[in-house]
Coordinates of C-alpha atoms and ligand atoms in Angstrom, one line a residue:
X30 CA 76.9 -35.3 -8.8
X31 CA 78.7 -37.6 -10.8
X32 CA 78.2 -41.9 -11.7
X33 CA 80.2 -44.6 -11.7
X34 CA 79.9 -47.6 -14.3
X35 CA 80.3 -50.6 -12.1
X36 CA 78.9 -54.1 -14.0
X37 CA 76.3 -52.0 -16.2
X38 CA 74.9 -50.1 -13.5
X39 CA 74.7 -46.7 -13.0
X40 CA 76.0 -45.9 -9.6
X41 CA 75.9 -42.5 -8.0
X42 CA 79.6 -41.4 -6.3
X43 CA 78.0 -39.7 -3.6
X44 CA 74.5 -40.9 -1.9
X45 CA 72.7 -37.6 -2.0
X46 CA 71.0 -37.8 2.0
X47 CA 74.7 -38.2 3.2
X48 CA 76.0 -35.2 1.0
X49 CA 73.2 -33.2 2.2
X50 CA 73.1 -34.4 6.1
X51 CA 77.1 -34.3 6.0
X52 CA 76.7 -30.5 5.4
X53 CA 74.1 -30.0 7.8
X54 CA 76.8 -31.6 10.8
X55 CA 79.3 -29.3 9.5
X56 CA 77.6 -26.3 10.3
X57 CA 76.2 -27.8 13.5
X58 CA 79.8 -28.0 13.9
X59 CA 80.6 -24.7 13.5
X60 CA 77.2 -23.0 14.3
X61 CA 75.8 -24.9 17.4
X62 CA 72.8 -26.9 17.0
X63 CA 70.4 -24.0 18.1
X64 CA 71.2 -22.0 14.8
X65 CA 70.7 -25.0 12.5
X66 CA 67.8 -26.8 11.1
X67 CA 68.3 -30.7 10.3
X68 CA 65.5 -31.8 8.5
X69 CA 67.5 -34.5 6.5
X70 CA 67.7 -37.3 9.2
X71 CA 65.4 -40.3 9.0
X72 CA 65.3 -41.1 12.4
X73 CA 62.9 -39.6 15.2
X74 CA 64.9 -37.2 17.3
X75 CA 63.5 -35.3 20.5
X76 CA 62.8 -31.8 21.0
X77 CA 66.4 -31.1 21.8
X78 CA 68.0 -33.1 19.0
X79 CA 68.9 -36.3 20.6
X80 CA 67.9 -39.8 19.2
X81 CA 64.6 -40.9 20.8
X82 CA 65.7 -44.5 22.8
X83 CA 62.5 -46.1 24.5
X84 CA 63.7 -46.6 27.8
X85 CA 60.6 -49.5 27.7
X86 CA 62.6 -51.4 24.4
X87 CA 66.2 -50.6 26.8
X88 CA 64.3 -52.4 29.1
X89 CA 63.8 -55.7 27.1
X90 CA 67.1 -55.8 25.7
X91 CA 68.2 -55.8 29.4
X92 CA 67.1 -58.7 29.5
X93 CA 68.6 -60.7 26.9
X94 CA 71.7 -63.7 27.9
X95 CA 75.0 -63.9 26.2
X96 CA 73.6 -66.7 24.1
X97 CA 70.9 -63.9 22.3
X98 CA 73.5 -62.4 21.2
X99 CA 76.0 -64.8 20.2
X100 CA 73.7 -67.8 18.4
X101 CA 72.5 -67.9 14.7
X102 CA 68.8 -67.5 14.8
X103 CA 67.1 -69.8 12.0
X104 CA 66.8 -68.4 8.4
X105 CA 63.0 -66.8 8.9
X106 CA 63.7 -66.3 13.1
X107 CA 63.2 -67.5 15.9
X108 CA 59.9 -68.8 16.9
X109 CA 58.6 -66.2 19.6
X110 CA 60.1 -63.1 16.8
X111 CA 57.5 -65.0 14.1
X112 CA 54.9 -64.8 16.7
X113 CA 55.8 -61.0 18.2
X114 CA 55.9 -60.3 14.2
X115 CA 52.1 -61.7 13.7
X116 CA 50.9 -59.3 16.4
X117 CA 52.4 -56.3 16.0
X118 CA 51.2 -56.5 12.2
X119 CA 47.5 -57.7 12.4
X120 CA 47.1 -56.3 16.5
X121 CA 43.6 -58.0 17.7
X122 CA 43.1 -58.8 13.9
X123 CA 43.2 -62.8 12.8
X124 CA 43.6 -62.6 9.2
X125 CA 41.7 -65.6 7.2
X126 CA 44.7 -67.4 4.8
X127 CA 47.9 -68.7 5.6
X128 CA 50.4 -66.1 7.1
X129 CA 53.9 -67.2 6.7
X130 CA 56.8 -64.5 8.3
X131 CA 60.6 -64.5 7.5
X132 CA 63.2 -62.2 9.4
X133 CA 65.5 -59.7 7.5
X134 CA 67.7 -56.9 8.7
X135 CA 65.1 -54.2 8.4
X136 CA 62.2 -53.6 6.0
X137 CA 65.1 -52.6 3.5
X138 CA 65.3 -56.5 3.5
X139 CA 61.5 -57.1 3.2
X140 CA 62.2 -55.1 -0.6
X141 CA 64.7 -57.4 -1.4
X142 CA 62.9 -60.3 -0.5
X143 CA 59.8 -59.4 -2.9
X144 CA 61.6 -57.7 -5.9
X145 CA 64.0 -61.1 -6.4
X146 CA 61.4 -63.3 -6.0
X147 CA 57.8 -61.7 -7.2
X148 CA 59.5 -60.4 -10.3
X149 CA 61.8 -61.5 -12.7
X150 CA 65.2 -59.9 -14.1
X151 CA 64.1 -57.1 -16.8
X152 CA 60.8 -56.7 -15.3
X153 CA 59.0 -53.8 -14.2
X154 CA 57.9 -53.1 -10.6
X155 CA 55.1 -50.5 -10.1
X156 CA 55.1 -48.1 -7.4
X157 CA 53.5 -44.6 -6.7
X158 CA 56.1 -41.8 -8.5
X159 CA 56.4 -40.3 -4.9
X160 CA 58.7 -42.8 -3.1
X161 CA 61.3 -43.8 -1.2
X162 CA 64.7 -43.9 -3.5
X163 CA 65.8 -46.9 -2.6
X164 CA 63.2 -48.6 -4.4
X165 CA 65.1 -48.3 -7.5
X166 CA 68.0 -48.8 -6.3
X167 CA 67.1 -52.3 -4.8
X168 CA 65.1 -52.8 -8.1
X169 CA 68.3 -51.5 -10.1
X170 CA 70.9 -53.8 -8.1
X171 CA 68.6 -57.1 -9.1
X172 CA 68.1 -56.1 -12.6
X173 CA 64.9 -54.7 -12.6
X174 CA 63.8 -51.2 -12.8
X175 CA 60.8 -49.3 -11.7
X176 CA 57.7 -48.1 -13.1
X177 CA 55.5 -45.5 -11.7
X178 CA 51.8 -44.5 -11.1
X179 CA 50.8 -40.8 -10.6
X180 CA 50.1 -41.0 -6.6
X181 CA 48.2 -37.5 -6.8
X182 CA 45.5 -36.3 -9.4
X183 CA 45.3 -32.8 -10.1
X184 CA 42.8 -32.3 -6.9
X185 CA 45.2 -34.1 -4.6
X186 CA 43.5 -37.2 -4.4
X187 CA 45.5 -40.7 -4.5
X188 CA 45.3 -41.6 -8.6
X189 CA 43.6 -44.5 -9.0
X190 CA 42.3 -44.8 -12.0
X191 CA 46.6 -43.6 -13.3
X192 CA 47.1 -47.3 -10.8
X193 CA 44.5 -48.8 -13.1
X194 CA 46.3 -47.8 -16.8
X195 CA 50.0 -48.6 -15.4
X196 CA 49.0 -52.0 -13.7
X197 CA 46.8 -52.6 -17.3
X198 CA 50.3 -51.5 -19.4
X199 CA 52.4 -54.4 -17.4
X200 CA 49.8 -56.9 -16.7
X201 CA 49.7 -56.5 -21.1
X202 CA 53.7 -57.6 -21.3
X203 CA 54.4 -59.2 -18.2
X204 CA 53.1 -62.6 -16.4
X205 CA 53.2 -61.1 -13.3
X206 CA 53.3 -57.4 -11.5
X207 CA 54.6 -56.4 -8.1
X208 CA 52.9 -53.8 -6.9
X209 CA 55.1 -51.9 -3.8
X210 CA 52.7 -49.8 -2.0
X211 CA 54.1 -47.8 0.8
X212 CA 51.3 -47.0 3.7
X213 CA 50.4 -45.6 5.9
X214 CA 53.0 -42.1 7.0
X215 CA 54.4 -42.7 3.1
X216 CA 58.0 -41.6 2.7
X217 CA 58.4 -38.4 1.2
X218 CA 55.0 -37.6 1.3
X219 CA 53.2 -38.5 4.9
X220 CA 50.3 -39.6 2.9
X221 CA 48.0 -42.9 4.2
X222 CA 46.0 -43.9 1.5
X223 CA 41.9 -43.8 3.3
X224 CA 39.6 -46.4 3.3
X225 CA 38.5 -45.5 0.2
X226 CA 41.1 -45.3 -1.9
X227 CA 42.2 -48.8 -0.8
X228 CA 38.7 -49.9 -2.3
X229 CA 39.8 -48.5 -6.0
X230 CA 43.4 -50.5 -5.2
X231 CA 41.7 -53.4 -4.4
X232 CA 39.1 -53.5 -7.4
X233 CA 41.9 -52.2 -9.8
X234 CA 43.9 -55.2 -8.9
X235 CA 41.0 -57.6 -8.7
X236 CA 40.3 -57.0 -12.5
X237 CA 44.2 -57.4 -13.4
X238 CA 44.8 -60.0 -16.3
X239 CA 47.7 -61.5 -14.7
X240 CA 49.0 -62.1 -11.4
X241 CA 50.0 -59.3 -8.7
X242 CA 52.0 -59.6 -6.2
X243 CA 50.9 -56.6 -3.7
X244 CA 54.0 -55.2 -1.3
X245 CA 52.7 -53.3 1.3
X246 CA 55.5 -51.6 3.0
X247 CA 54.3 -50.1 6.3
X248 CA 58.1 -49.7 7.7
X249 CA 56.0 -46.6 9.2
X250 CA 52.8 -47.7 10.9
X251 CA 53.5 -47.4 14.6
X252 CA 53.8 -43.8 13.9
X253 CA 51.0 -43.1 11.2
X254 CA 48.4 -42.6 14.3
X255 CA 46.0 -44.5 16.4
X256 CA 47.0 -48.6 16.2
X257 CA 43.9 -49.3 15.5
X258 CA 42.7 -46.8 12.2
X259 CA 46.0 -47.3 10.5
X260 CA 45.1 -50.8 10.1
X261 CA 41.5 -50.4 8.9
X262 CA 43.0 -51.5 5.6
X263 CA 44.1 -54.8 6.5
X264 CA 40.9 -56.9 6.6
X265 CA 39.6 -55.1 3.3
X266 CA 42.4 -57.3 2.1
X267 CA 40.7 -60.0 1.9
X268 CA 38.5 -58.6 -0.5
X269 CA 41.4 -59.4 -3.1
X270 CA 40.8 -62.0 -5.5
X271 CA 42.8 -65.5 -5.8
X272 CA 45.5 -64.1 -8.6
X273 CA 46.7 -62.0 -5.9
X274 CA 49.4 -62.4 -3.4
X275 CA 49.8 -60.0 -0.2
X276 CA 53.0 -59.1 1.3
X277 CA 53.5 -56.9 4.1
X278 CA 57.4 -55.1 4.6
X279 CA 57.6 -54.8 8.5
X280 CA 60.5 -53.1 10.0
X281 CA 61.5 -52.8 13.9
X282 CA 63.2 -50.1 12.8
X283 CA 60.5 -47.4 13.3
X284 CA 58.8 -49.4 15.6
X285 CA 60.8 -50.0 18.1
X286 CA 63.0 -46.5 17.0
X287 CA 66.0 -49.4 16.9
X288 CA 67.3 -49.0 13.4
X289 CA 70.8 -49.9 14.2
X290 CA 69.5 -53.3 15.5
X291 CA 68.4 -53.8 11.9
X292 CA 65.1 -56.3 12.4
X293 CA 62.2 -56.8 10.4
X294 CA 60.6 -59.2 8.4
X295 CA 58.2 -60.3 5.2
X296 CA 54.9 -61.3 6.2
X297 CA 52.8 -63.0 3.5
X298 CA 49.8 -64.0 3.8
X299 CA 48.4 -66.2 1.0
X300 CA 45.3 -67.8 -0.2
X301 CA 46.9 -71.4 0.0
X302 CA 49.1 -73.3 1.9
X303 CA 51.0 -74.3 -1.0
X304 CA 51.7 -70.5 -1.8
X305 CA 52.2 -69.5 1.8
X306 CA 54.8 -72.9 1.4
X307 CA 56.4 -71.2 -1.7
X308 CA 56.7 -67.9 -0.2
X309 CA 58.9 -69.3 3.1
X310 CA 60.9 -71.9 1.0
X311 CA 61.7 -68.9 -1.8
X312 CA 62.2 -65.9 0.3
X313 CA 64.4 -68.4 3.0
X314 CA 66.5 -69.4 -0.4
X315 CA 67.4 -65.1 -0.6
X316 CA 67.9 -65.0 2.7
X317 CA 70.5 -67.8 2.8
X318 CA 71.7 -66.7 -0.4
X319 CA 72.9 -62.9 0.5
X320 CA 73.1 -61.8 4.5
X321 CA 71.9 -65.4 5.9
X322 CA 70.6 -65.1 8.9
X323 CA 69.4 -61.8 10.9
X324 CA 70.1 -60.5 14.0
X325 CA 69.3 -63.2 17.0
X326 CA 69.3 -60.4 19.5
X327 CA 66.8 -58.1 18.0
X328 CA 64.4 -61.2 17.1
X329 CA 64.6 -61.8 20.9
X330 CA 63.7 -58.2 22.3
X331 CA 60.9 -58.5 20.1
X332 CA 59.8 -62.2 21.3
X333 CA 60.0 -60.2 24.3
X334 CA 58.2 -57.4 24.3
X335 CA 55.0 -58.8 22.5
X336 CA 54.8 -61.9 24.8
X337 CA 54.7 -60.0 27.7
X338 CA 51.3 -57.9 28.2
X339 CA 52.8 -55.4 30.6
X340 CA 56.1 -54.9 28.9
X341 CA 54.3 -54.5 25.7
X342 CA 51.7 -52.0 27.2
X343 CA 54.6 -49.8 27.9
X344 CA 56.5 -49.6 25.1
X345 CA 52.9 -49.0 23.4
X346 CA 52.6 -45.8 25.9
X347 CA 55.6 -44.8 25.6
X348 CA 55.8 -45.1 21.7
X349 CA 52.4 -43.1 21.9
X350 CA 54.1 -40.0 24.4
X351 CA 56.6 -40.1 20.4
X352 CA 54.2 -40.6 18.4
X353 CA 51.9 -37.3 19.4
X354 CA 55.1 -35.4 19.5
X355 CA 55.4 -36.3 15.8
X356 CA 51.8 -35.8 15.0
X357 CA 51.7 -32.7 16.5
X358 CA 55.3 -31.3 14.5
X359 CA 53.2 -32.3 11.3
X360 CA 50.1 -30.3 12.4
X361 CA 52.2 -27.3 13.4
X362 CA 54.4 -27.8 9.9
X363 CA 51.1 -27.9 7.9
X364 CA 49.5 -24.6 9.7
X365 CA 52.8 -22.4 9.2
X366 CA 53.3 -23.9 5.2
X367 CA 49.3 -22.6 4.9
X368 CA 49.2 -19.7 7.1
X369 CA 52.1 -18.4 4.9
X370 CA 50.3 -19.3 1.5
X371 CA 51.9 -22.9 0.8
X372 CA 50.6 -26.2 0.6
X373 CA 52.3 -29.7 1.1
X374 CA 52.0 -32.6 -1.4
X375 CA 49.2 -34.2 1.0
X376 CA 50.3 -35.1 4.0
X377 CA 48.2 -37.7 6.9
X378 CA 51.3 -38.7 9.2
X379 CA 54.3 -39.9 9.7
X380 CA 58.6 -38.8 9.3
X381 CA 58.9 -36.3 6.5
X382 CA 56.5 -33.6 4.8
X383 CA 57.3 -32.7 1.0
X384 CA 56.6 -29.5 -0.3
X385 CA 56.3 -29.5 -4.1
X386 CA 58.6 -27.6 -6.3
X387 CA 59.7 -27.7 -9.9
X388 CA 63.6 -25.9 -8.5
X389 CA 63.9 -28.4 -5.7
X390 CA 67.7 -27.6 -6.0
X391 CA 67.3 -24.2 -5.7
X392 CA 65.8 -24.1 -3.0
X393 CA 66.8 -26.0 -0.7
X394 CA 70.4 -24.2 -1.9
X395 CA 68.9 -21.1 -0.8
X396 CA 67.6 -22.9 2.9
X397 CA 71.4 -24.0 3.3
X398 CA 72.2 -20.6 3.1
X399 CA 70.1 -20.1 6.2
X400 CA 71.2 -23.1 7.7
X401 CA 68.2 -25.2 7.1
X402 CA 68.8 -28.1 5.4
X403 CA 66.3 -30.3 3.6
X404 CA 66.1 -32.8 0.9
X405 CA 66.0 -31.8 -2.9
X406 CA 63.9 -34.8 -4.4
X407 CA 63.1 -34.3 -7.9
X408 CA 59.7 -32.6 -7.5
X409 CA 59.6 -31.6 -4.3
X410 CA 61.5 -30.9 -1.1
X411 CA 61.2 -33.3 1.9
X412 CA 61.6 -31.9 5.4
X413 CA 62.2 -35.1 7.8
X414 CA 59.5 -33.6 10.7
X415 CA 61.3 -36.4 12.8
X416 CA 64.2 -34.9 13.4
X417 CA 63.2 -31.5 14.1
X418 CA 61.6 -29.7 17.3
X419 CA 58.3 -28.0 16.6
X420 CA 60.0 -24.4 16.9
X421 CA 62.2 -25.5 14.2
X422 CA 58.9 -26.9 11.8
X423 CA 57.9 -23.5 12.2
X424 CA 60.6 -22.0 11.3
X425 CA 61.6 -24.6 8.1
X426 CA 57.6 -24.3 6.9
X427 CA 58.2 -20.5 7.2
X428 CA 61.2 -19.9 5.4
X429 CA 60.0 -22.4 2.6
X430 CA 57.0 -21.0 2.1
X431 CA 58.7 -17.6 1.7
X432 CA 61.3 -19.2 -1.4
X433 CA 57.9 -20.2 -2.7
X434 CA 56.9 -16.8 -3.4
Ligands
PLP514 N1 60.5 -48.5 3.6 C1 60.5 -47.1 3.6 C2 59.5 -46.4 2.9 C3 61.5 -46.5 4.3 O1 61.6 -45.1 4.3 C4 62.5 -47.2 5.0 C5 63.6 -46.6 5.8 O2 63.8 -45.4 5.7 C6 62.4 -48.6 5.0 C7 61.4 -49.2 4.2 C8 63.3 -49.6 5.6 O3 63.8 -49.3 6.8 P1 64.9 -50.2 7.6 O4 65.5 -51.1 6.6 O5 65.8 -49.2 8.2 O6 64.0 -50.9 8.6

């Protein structure tokens, strides 16, 4: 692929989803989108290929004056978006601490916010191996880099007690960990860790020696399953013991399926005022300091939407009709991977399924040739389940599952 040298960092001269989805439009180009199989796009897409809009969100953005558009909104948002924030997080939940929100264009901005300020330049951020790239390359452009857990045992099951010996390793050299956690509907994998294995985090972190800063990033809740389940999690949090911080990555992105609007936000939620104080005055300071302010416009559709019980019941029912279509392209995905002797790196919900492979290259090389085009990761293969129709999961799982063999 190729790197550039640019200030001591090591910086790829092609982004490797663009190489691969720029391929995939060419022969969509050529081919017709019938005889070609997309499954690089992050973004949900409807049976027939086109970007799912929510007529419900249209609706609310309908709505919005001249001045929505045109006005700063304040560093962490505008009121009603800190509100609409609250309650799409924690639902009918009222978390016991101090919950402090601040805006940023996306939950890409939510990383930035807690690797500059919850770690410091040469440190070490843990995450699961399985995860989103970006991680280190927002870790890598503020001079950190990233260190990784074993998300899977050899049965499948989320690693805890590999959590436990990495956490143990930093906690041993650094004041201070920050621990990115990406649940539920993980990217690559689909996973959501259970009830259970948020128990071993939360012990695991409780008996840290120093103190952790714990990211969730749940850019992908509102399509993990029902509201309710996918945040069982959140009240176990309080579990966690005063050496621990809690910070949630929120993105409008999934959410609202508006990622061009570029909204989302850090939510902390802290023991103290004092911390909850530090968090708005540090994170505001990063904000200012790199975009500024977000987007006013998007802040208000969300002000919107969850202050108006009606309008919010709708774009719930209507983000439900998606979400079932999603949960059902997994289901189908899954059935054709086993039926056809394969098995996914485990999967609950969400965008993307990843198949585990040790010639990743390969084979997804050999699916271009039959016009199905996937992501080589570098153990695995992920097929974004967002972006294509159930006819084509079947299909994709199929011809995997025989390059398996
Ligand atoms: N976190 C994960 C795991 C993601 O996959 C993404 C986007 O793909 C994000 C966060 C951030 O999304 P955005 O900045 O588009 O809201």
């Amino acid at each position: 692929m190729g790197f550039v040298k640019v200030n001591d960092r090591t910086i790829p001269k092609e982004d490797k989803v663009f190489a691969v989805s720029g391929r995939a439009k060419a022969a969509i180009a050529e081919k017709g989108k019938d005889a070609v199989v997309d499954a690089t796009i992050g973004a949900l897409l409807d049976d027939n290929g086109d970007l799912v809009v929510m007529t419900s969100v249209m609706e609310a953005i309908g709505m919005l004056k001249p001045a929505d558009y045109a006005a700063y909104a304040p560093i962490a948002g505008v009121p009603e978006f800190k509100e609409a924030v609250q309650k799409a997080l924690f639902a009918d939940y009222a978390p016991k601490g101090h919950v402090a929100v601040c805006a940023t264009p996306g939950g890409t901005g939510g990383l930035t916010h807690a690797i500059s300020n919850y770690s410091n330049i040469g440190d070490e951020v843990l995450t699961h191996d399985w995860c989103w790239a970006n991680y280190k390359g927002i870790a890598d452009e503020h001079g950190r880099s990233i260190k990784t857990f074993r998300f899977f045992d050899e049965d499948g099951k989320f690693d805890s007690a590999d959590l436990k010996v990495k956490l143990d390793e930093l906690a041993a050299k650094q004041d201070q960990v920050l621990l990115l956690i990406n649940t539920p509907a993980h990217n690559p994998t689909g996973y959501s860790l259970t009830d259970e294995d948020w128990d071993n985090v939360i012990n695991i972190v409780n008996a840290a020696s120093c103190k952790v800063v714990l990211f969730v990033d749940i850019a992908y809740i509102d399509f993990a399953g029902e509201p309710d389940e996918v945040r069982s999690f959140i009240p176990k949090l309080e579990g966690l013991g005063d050496h621990v911080l809690v910070l949630f990555g929120y993105s409008a992105s999934k959410t609202l399926t508006a990622y061009g609007m570029r909204c989302g936000a850090t939510v902390c939620l802290a023991k103290t005022a004092a911390e909850a104080d530090e968090f708005t005055k540090a994170v505001g300071y990063t904000s200012r300091s790199t975009w500024s302010n977000c987007n006013r416009s998007a802040q208000v559709v969300m002000g919107k939407i969850y202050s108006d019980a009606a309008l919010c019941a709708k774009v719930d029912e209507e983000r439900k009709m998606y979400r079932d279509m999603l949960l059902e392209r997994g289901k189908v995905f899954e059935k054709t991977l086993r039926e056809n002797g394969t098995k996914s790196v485990p999967f609950t919900a969400g965008f993307f399924i990843t198949i585990p492979s040790d010639k990743p290259d390969e084979v997804c090389k050999k699916l271009e040739e039959q016009d199905i085009f996937c992501l080589a990761l570098a153990k695995g293969i992920r097929v974004s389940i967002a972006s294509i129709s159930k006819e084509k999961c079947v299909k994709c799982a199929k011809a995997i599952a025989e390059l398996m063999k």
